[in-house]
PDB file of C-alpha atoms in Angstrom:
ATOM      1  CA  UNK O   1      -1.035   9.696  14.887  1.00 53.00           C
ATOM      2  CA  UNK O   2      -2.299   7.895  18.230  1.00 70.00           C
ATOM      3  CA  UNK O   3      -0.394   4.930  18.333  1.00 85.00           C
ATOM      4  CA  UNK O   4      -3.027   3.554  20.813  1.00 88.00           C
ATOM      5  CA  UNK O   5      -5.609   3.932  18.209  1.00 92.00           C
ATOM      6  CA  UNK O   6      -3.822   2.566  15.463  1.00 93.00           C
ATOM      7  CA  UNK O   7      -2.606  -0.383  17.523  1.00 94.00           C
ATOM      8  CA  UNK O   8      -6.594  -1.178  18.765  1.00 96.00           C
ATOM      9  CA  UNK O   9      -7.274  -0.848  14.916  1.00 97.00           C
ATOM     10  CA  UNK O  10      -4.244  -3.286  13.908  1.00 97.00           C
ATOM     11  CA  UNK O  11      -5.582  -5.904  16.668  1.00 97.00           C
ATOM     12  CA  UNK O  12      -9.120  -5.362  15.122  1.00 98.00           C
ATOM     13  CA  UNK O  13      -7.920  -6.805  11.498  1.00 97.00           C
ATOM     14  CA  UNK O  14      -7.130 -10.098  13.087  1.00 97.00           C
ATOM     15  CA  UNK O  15     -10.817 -10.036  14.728  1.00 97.00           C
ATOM     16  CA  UNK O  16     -12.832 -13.106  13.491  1.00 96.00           C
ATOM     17  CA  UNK O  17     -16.128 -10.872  12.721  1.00 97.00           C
ATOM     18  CA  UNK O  18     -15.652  -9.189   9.223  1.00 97.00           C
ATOM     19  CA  UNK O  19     -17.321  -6.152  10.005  1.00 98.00           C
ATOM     20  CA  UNK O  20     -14.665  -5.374  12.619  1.00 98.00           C
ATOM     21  CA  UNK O  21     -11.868  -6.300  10.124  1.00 97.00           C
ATOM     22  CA  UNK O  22     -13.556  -3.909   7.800  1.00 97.00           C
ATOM     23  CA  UNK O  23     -14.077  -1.030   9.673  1.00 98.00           C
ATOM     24  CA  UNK O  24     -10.454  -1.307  11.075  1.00 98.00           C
ATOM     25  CA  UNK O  25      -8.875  -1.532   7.227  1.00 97.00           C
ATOM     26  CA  UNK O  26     -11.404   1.732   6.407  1.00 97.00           C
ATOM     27  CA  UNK O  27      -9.866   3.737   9.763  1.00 97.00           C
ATOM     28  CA  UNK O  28      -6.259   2.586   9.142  1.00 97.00           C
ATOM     29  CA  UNK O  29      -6.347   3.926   5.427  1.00 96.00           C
ATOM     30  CA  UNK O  30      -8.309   6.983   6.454  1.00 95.00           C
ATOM     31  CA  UNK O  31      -5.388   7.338   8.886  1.00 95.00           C
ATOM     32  CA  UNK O  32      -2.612   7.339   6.263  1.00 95.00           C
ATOM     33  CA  UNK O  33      -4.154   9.006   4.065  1.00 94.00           C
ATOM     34  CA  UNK O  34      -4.683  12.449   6.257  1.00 94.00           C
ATOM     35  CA  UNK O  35      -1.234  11.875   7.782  1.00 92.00           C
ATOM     36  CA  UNK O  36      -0.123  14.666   6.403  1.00 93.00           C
ATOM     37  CA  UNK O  37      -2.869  16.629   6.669  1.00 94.00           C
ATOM     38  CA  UNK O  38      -5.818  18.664   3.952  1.00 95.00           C
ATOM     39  CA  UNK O  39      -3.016  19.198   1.808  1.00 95.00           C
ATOM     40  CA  UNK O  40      -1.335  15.829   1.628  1.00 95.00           C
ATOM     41  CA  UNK O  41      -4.606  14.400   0.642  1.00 95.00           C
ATOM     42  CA  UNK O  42      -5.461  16.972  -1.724  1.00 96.00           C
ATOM     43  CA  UNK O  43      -2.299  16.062  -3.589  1.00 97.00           C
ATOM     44  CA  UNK O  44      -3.028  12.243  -3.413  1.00 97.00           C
ATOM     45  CA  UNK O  45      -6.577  12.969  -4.795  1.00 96.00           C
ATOM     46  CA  UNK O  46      -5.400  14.972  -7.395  1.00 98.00           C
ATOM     47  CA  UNK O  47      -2.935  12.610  -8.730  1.00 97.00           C
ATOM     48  CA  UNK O  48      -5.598   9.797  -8.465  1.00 96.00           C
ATOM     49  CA  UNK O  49      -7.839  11.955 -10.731  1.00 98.00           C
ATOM     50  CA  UNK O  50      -4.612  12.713 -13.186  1.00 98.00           C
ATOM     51  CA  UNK O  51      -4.306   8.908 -13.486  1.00 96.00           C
ATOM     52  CA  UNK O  52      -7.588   8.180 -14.004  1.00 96.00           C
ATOM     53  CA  UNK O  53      -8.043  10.496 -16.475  1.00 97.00           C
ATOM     54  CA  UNK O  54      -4.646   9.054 -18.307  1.00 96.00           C
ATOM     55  CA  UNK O  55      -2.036  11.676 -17.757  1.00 98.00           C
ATOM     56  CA  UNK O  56       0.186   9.276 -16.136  1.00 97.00           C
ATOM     57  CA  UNK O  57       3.296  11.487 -16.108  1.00 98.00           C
ATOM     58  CA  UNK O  58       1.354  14.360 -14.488  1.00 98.00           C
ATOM     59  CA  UNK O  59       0.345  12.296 -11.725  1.00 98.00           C
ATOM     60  CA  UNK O  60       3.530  11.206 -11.190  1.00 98.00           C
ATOM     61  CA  UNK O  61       5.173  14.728 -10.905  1.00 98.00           C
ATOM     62  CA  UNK O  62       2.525  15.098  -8.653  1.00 98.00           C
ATOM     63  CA  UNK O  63       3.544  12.040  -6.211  1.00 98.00           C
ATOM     64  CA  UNK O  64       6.778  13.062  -6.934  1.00 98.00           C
ATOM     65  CA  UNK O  65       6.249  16.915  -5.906  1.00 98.00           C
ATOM     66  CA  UNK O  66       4.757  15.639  -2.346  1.00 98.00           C
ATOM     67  CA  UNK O  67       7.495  12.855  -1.854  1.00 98.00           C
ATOM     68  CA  UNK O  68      10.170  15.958  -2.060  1.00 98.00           C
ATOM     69  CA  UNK O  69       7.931  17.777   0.129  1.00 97.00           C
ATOM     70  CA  UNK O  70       7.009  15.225   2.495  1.00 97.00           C
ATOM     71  CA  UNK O  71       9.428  12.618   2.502  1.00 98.00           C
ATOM     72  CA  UNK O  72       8.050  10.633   5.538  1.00 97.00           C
ATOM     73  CA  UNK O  73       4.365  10.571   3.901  1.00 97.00           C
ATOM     74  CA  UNK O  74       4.326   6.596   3.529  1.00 97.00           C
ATOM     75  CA  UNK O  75       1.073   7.233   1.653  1.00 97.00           C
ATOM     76  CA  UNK O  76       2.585   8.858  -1.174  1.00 98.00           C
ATOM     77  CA  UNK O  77       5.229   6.588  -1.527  1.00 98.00           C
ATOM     78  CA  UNK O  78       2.171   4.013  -1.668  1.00 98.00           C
ATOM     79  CA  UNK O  79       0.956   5.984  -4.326  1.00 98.00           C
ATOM     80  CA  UNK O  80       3.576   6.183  -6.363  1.00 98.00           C
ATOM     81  CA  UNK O  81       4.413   2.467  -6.178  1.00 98.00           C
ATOM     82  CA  UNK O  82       0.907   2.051  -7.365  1.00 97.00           C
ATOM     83  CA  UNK O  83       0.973   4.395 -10.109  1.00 97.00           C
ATOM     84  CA  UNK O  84       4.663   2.696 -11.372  1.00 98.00           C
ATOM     85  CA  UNK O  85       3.234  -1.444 -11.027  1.00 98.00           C
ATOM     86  CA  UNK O  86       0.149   0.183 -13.321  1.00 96.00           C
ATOM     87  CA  UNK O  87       2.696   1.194 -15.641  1.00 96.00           C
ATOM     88  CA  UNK O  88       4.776  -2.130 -15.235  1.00 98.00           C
ATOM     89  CA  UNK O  89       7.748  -0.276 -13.451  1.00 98.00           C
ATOM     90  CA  UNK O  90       7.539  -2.824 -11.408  1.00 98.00           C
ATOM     91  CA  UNK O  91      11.526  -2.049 -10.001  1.00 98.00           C
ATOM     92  CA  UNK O  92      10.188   1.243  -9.525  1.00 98.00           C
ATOM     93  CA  UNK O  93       7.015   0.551  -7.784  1.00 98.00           C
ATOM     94  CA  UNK O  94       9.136  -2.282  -5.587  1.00 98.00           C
ATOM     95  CA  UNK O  95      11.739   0.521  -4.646  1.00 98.00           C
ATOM     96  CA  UNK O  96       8.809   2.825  -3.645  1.00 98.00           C
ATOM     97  CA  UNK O  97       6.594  -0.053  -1.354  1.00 98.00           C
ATOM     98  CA  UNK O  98       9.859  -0.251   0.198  1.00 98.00           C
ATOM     99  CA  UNK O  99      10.428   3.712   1.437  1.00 98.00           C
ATOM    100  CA  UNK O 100       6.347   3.287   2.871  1.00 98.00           C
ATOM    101  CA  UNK O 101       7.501   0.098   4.751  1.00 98.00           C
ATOM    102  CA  UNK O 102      10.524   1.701   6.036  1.00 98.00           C
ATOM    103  CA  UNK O 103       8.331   4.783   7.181  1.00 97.00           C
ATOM    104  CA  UNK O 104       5.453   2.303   8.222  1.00 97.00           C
ATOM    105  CA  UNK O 105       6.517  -1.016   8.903  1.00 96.00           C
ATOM    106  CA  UNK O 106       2.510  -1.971   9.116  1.00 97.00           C
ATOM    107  CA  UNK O 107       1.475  -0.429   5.805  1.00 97.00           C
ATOM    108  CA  UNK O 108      -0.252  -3.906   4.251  1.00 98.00           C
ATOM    109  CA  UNK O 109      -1.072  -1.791   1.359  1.00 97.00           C
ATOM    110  CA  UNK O 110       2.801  -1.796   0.763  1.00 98.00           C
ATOM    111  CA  UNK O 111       3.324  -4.749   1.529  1.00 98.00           C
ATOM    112  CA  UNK O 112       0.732  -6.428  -1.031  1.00 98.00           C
ATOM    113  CA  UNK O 113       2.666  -3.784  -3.528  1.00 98.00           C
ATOM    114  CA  UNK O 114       5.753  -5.510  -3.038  1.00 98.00           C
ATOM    115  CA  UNK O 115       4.465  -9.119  -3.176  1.00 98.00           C
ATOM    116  CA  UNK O 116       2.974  -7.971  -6.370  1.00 98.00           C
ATOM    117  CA  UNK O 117       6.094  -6.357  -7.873  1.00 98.00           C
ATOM    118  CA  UNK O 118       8.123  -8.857  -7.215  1.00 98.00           C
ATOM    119  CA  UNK O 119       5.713 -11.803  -8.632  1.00 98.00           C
ATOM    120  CA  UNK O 120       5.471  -9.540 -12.056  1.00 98.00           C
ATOM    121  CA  UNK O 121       9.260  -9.512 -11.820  1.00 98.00           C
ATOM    122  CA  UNK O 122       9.255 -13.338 -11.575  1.00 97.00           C
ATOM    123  CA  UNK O 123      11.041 -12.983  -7.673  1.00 98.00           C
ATOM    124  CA  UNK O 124       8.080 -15.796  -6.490  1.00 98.00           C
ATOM    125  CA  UNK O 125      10.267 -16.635  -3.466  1.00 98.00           C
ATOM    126  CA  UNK O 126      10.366 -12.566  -2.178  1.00 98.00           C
ATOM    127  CA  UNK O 127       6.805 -12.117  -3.639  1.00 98.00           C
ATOM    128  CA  UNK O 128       5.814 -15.293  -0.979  1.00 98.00           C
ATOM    129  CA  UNK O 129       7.935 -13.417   1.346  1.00 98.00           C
ATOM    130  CA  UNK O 130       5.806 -10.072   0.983  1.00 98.00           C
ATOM    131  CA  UNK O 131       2.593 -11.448   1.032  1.00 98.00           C
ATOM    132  CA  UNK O 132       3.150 -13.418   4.660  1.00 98.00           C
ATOM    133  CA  UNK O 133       4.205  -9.884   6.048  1.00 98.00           C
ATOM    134  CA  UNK O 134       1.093  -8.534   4.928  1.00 98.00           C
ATOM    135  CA  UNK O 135      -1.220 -11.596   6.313  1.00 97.00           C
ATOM    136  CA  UNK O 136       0.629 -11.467   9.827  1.00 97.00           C
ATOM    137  CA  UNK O 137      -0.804  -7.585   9.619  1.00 97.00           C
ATOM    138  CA  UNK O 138      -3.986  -8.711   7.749  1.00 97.00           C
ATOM    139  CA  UNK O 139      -4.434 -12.686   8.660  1.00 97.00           C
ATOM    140  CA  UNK O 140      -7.872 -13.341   6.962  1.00 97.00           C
ATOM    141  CA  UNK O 141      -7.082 -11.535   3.811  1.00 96.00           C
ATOM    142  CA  UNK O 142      -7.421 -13.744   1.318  1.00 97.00           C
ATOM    143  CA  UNK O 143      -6.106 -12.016  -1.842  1.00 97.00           C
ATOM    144  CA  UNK O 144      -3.107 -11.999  -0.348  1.00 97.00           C
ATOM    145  CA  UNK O 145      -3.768 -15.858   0.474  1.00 98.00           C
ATOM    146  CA  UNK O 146      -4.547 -16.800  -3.390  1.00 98.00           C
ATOM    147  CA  UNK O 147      -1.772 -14.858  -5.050  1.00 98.00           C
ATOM    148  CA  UNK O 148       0.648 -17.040  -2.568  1.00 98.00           C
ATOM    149  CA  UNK O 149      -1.179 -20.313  -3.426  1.00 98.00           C
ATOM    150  CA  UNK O 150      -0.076 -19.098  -7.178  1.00 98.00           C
ATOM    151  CA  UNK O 151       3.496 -17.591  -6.462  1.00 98.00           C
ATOM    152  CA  UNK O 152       4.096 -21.275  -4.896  1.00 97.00           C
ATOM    153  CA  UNK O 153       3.020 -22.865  -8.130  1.00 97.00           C
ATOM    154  CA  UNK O 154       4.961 -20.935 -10.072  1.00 96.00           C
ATOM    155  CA  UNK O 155       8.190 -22.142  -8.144  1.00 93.00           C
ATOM    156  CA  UNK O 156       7.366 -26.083  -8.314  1.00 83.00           C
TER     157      UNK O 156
END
């Protein structure tokens, strides 16, 4: 990965013109998600299509497979966290947004994973706590501005 790159793309998400915000999110996900190359993205791609097609626990064995494989893959990690807050593993998903933020301390992906996990496991404070990490990557997203606006209720 050329750290340059990703850094110009990372400055770009804090750009005041959307299109620049959006094209920078686009390259930054392309990014992670060849990391590993044709066959790391094969793998994610065919785990998507497992869980849209229902067969939840094959997809899983597939994340699972490329996570053993590829431990430093923060996309599949991502994945998986995904796969297990659809599910309402939320503990598991949490536990799995935090390996792709250890391996990529930018992933906002991840980070809005972790916000989300904790707010389903009634954490508010840490779910807060996730979602400012994500806007000091991502400042004008505003998903991750609402569900804090409603974590914050929740605690009053």
């Amino acid at each position: 990965m050329d750290s340059l790159f990703v850094n110009s793309l990372l400055e770009d998400l804090k750009n005041s013109d959307e299109t620049v915000r959006e094209q920078a999110t686009k390259k930054l996900w392309r990014i992670w998600y060849q990391q590993k190359g044709i066959y790391g993205l094969e793998m994610i791609e065919r785990s998507q299509k497992l869980l849209d097609s229902g067969q939840i626990s094959k997809a899983e064995a597939v994340l699972t497979e490329l996570i053993n494989e590829q431990p430093d893959f923060a996309e599949a990690w991502n994945r998986r966290a995904f796969l297990y807050y659809t599910t309402s593993q939320y503990e598991k998903s949490l536990a799995d947004c935090l390996m792709a933020i250890q391996i990529n301390p930018v992933h906002f992906g991840a980070l809005h994973g972790m916000g989300l996990s904790y707010a389903a496991l009634g954490e508010y404070a840490k779910a807060i706590a996730a979602f400012n990490r994500a806007l000091e990557i991502q400042p004008y997203s505003l998903v991750n501005k609402k569900l804090i606006l409603e974590c914050t209720f929740r605690l009053s």
